[in-house]
Backbone as a printed PyTorch tensor [residue, N CA C, xyz], in Angstrom:
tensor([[[ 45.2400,  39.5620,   3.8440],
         [ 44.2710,  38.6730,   3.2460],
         [ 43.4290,  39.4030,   2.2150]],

        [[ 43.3160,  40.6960,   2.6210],
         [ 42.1200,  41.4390,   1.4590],
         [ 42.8040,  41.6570,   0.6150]],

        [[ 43.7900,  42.1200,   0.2310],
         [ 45.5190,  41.9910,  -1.3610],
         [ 45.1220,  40.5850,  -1.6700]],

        [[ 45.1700,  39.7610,  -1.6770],
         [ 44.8040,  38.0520,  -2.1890],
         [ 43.7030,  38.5510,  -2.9300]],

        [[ 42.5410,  38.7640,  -1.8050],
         [ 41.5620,  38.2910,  -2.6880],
         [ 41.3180,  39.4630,  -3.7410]],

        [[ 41.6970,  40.7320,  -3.2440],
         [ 41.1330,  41.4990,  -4.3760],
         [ 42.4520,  41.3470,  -5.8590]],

        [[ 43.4590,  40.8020,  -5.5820],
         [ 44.4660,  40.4540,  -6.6020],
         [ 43.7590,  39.1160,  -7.7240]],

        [[ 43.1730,  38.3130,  -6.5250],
         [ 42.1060,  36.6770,  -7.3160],
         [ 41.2660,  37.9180,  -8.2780]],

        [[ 40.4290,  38.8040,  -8.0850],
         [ 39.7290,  39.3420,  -8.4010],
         [ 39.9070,  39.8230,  -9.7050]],

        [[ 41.2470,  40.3770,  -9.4830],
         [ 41.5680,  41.5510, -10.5940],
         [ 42.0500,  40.1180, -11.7000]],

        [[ 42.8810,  39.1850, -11.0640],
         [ 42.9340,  38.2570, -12.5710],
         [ 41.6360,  37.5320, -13.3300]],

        [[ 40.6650,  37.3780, -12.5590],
         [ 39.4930,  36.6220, -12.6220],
         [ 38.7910,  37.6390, -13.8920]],

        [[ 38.8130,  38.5030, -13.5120],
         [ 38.1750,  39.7430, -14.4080],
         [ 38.9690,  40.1780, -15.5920]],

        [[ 40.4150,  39.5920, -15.5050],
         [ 40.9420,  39.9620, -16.6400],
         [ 41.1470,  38.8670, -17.1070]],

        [[ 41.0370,  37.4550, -16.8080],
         [ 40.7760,  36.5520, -18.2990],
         [ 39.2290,  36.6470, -18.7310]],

        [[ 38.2600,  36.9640, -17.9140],
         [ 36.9300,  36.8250, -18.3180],
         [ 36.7190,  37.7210, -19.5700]],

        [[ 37.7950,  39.4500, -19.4270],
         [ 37.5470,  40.3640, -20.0280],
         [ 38.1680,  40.1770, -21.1120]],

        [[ 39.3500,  39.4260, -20.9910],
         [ 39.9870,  38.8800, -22.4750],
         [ 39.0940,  37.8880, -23.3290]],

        [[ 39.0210,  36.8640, -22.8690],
         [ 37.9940,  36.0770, -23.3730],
         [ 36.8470,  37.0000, -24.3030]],

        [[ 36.5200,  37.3460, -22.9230],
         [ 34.7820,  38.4900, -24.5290],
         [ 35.4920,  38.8960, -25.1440]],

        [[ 36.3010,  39.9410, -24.6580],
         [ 36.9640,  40.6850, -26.3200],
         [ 37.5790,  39.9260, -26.9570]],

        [[ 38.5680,  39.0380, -26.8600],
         [ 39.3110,  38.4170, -28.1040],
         [ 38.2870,  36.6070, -28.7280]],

        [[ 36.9970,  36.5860, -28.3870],
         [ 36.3380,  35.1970, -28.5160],
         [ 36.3450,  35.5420, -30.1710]],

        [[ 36.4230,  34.7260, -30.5910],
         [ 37.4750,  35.0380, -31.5670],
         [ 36.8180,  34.9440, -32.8550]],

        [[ 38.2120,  33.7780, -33.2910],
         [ 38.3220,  33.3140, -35.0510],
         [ 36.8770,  32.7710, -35.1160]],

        [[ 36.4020,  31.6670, -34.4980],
         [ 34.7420,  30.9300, -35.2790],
         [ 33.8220,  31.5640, -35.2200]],

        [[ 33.4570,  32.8580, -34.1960],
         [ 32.5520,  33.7470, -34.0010],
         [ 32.8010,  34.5260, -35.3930]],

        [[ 33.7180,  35.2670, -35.7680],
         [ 33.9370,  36.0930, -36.8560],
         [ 33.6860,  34.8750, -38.3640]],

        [[ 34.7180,  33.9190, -38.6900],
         [ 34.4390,  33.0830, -39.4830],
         [ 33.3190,  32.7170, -39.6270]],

        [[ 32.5290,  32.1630, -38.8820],
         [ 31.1700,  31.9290, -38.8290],
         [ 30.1410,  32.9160, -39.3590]],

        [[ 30.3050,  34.1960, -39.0600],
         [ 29.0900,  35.2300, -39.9280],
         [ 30.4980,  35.6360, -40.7500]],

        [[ 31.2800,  35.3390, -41.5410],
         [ 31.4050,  35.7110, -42.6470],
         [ 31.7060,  34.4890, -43.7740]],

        [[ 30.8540,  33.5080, -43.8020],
         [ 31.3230,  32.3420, -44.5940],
         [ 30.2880,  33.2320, -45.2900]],

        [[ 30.2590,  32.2570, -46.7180],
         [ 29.5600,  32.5600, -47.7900],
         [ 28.2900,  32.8170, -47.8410]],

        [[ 27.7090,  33.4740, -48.8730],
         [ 26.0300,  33.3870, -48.5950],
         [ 25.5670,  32.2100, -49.4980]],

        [[ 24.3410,  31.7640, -49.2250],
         [ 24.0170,  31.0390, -49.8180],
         [ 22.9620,  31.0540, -51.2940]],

        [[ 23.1510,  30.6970, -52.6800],
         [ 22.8170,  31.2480, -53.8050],
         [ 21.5590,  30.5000, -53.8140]],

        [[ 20.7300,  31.3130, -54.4250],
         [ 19.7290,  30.6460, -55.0330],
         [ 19.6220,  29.8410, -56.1310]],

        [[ 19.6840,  28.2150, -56.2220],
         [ 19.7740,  27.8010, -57.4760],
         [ 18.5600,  27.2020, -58.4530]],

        [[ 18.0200,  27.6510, -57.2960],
         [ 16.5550,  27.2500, -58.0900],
         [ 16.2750,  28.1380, -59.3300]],

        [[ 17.1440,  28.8540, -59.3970],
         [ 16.4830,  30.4280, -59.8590],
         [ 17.2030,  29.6200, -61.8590]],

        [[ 18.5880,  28.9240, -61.3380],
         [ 18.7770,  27.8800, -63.2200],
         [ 17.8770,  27.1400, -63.6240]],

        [[ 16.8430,  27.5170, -64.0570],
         [ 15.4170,  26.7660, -64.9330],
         [ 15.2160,  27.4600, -66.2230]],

        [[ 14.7240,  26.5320, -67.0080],
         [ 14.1280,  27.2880, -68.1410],
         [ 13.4450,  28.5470, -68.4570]],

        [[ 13.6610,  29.2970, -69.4200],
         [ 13.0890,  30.2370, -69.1050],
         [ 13.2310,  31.9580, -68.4150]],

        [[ 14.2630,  32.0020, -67.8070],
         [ 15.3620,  32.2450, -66.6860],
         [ 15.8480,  33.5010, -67.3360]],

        [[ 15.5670,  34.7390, -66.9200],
         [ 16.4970,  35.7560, -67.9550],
         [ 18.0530,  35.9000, -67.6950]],

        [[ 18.9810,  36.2830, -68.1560],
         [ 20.3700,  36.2320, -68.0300],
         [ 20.5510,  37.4160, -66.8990]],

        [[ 19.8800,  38.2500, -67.0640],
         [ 19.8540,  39.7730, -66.1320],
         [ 20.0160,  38.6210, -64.8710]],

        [[ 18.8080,  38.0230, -64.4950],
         [ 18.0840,  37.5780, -62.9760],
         [ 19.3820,  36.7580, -62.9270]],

        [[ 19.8600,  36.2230, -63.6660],
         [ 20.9230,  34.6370, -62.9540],
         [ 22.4960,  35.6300, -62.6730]],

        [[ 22.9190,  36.6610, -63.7200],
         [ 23.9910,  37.4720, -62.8800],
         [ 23.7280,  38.3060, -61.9970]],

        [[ 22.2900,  38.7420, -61.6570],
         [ 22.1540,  39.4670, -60.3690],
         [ 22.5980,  38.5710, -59.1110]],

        [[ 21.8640,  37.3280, -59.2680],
         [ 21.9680,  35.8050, -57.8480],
         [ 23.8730,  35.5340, -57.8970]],

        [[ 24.2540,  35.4940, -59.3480],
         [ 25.7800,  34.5270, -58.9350],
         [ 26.7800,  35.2560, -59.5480]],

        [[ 26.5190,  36.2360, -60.0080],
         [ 27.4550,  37.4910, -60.8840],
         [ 28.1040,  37.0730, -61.8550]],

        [[ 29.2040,  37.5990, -62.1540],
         [ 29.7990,  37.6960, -63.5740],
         [ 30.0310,  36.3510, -63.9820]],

        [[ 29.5280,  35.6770, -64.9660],
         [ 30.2210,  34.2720, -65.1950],
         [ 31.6790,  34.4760, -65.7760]],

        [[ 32.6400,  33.3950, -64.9140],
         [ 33.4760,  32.9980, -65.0040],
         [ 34.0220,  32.9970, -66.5560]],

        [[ 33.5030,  32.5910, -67.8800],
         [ 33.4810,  32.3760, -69.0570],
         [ 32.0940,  32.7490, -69.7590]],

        [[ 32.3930,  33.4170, -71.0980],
         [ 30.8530,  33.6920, -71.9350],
         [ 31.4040,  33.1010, -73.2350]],

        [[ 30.8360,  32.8910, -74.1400],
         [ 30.8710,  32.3470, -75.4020],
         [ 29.5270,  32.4920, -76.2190]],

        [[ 29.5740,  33.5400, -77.2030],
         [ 28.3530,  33.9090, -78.0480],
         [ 28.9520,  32.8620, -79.2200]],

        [[ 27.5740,  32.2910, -79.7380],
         [ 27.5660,  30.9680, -80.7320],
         [ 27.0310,  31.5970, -82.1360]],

        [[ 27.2880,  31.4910, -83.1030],
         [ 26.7650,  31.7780, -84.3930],
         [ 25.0620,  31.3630, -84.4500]],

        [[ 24.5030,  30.7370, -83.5770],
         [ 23.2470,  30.5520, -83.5380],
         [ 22.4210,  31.4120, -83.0150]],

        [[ 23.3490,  32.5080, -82.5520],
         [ 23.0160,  33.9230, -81.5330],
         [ 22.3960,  33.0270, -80.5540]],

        [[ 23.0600,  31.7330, -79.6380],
         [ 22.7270,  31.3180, -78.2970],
         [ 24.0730,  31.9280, -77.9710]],

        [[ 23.8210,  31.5220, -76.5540],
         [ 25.0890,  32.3430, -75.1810],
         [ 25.0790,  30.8660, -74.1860]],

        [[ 26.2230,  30.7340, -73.9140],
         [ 26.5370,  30.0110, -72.7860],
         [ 27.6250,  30.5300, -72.0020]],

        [[ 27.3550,  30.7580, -70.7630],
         [ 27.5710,  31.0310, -69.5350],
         [ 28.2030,  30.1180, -68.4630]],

        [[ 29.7660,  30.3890, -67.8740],
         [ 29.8790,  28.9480, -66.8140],
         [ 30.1430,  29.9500, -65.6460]],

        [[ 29.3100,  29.6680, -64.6310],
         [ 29.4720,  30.3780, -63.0310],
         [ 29.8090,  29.0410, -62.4580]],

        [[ 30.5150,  29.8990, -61.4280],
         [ 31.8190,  29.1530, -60.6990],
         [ 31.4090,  29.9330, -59.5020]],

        [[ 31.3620,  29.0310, -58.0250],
         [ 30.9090,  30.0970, -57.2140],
         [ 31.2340,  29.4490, -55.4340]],

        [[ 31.1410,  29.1280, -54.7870],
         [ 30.9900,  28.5110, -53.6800],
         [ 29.6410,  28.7170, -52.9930]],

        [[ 28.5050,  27.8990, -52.4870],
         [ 27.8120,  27.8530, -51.9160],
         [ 27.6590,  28.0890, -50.5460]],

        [[ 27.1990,  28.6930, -49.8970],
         [ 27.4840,  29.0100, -48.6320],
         [ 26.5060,  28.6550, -47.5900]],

        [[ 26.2180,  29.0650, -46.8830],
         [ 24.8260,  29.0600, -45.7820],
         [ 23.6650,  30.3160, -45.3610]],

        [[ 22.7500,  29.8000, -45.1990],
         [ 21.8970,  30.7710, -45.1970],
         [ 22.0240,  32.2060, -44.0100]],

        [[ 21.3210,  33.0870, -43.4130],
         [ 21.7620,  34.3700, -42.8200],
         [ 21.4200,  33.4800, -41.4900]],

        [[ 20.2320,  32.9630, -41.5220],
         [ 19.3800,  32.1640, -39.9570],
         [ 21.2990,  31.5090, -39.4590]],

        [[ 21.5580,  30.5610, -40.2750],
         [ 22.1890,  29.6650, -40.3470],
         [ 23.7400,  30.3320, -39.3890]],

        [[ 24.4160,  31.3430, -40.5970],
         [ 25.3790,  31.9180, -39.7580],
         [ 25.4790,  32.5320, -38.4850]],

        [[ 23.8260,  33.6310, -38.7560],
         [ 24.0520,  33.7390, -36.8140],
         [ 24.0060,  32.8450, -35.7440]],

        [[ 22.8100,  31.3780, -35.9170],
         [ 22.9220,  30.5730, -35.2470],
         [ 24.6720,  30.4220, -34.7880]],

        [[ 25.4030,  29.8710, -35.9350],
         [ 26.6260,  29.3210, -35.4350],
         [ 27.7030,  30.0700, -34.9710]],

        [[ 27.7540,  31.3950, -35.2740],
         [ 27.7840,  32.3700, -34.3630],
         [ 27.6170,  32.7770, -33.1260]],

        [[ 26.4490,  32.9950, -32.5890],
         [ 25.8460,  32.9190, -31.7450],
         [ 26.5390,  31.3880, -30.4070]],

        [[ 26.2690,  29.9710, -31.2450],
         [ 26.7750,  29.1890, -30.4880],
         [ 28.4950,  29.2610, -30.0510]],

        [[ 29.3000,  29.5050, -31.2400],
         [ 30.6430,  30.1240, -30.9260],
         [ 31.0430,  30.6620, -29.8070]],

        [[ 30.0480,  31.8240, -29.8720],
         [ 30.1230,  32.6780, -28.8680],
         [ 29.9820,  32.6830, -27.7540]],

        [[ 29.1600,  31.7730, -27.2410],
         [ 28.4000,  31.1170, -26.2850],
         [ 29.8810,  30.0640, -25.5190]],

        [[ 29.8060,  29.3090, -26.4510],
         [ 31.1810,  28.3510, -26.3260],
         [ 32.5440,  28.7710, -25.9010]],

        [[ 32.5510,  29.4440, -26.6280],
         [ 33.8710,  30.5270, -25.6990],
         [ 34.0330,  31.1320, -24.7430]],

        [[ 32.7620,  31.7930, -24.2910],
         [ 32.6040,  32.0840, -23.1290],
         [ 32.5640,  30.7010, -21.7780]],

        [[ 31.7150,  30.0740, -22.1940],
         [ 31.8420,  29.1800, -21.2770],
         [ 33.0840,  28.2060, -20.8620]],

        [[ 33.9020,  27.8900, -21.9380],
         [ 34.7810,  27.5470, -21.8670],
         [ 36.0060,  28.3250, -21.8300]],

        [[ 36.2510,  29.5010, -21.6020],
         [ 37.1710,  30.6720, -21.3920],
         [ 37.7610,  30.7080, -22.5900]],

        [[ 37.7420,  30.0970, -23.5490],
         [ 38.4500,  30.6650, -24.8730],
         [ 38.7780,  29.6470, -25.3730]],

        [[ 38.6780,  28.4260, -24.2770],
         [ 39.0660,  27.0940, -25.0030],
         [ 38.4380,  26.1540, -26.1410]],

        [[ 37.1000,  26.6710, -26.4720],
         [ 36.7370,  26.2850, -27.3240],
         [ 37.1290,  26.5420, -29.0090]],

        [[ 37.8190,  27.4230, -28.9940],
         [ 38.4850,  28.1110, -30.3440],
         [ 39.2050,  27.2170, -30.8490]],

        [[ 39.8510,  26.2160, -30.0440],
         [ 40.7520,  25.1140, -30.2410],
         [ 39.9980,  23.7820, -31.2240]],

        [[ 38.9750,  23.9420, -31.3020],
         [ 37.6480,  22.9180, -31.9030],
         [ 37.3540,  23.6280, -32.8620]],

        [[ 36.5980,  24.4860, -32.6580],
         [ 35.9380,  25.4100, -33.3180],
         [ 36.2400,  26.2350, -34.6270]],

        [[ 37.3890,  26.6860, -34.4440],
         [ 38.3420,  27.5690, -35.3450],
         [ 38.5360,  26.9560, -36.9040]],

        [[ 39.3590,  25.4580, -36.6160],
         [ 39.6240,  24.5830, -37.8230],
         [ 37.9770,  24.0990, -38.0390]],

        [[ 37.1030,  23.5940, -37.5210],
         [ 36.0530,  23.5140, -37.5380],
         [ 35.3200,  24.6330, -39.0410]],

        [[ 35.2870,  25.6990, -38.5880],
         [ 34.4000,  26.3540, -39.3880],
         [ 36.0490,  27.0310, -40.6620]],

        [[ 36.6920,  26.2030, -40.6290],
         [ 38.0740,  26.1590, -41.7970],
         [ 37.3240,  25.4390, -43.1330]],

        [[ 36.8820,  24.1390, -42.4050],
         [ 36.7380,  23.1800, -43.0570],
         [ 34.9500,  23.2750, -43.2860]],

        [[ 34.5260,  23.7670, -42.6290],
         [ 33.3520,  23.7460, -43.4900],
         [ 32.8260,  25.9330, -43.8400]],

        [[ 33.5700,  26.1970, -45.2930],
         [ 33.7010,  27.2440, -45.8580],
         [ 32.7850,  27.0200, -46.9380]],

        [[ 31.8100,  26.2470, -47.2410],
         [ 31.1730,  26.1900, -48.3120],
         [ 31.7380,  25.3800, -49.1670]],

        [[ 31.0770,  25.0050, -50.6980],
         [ 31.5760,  24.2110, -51.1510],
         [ 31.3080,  24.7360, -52.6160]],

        [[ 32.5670,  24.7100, -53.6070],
         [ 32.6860,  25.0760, -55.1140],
         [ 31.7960,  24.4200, -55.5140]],

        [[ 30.9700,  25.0630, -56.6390],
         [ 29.6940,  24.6260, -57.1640],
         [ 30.0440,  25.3120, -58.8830]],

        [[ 29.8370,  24.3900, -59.6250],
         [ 29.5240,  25.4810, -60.6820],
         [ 28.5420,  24.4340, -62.1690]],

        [[ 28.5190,  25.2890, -63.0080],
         [ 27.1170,  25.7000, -63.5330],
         [ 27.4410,  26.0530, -65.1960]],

        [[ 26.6920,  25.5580, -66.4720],
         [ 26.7050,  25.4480, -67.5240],
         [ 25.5400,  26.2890, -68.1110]],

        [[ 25.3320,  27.5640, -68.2080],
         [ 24.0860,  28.0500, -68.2910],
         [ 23.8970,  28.3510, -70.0190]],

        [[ 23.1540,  28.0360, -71.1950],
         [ 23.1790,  28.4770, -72.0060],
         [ 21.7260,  28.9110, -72.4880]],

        [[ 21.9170,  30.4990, -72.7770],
         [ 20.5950,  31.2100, -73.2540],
         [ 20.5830,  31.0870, -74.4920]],

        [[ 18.8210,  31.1850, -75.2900],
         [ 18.4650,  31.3910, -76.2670],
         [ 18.9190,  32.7200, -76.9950]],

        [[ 18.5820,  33.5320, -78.1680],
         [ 18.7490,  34.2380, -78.5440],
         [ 18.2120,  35.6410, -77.6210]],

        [[ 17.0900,  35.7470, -76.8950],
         [ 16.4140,  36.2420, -75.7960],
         [ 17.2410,  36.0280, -74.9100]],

        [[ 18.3170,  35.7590, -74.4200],
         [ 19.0430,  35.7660, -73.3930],
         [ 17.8480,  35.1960, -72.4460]],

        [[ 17.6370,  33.7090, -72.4870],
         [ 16.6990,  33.1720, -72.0490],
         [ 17.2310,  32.0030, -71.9560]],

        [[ 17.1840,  31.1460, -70.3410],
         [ 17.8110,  29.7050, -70.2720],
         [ 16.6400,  28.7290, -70.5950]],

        [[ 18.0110,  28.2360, -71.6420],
         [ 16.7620,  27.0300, -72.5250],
         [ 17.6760,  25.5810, -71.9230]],

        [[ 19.1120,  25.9590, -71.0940],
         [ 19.4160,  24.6590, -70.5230],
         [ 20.6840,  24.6980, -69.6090]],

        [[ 21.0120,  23.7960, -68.5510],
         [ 21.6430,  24.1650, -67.2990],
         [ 22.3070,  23.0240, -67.3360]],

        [[ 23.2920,  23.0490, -66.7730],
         [ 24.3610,  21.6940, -66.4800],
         [ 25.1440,  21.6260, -65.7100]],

        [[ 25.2600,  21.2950, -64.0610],
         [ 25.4160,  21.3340, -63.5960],
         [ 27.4180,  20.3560, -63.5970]],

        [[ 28.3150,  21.4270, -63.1140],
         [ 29.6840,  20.7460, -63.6910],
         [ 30.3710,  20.3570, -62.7960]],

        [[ 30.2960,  20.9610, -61.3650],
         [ 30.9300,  20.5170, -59.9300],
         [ 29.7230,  20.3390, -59.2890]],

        [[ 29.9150,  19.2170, -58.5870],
         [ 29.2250,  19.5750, -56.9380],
         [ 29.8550,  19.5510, -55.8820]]])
């Protein structure tokens, strides 16, 4: 009788121990979706330095004989830092409680919500200064 139970034992402990270590794809997916950009920061005024520090290299540049610049960033929007550990965190939680079965939800879950393509019409003054923004995807 004590082979039974300490055999219940030894499997009990080895799906529990699989589970933590392999809780998986939405825990990882989840803190590595996108970050989220600042777009407040496309206003008038706006130096070109500050807007490729926030969304980096634009996608396309085009210098105009008027010595203006227009700029198109292309980017995906993501979620904030609070945001990813939260859902993280719950992942994690979820998997455990449910022995791993929650990955089955979860997984395609955070597939489908990866952020969303965003992009952006930025054109500076001669000052490499945004005098206007246009927003081209949402």
């Amino acid at each position: 009788m004590q082979i039974h139970t300490l055999v219940k034992r030894i499997a009990i402990l080895s799906i529990i121990s699989t589970v933590l270590m392999c809780s998986g794809c939405s825990v990882f997916m989840a803190a590595k979706q996108p970050d989220k950009k600042n777009v407040s920061l496309l206003t008038a005024g706006m130096p070109r330095a500050m807007i490729m520090g926030e969304f980096g290299t634009p996608v396309s540049t085009e210098k105009r004989s008027d010595n203006t610049r227009v700029d198109v960033y292309s980017f995906k929007q993501g979620y904030s830092k609070s945001a990813k550990i939260g859902r993280s965190l719950f992942h994690g939680v979820a998997d455990v409680a449910t022995l791993g079965l929650w990955e089955v939800v979860a997984t395609p879950t955070e597939a489908a919500f990866d952020g969303k393509y965003i992009a952006f019409q930025v054109t500076y003054d001669a000052s490499d200064r945004i005098i206007e923004v246009t927003q081209l995807k949402k």
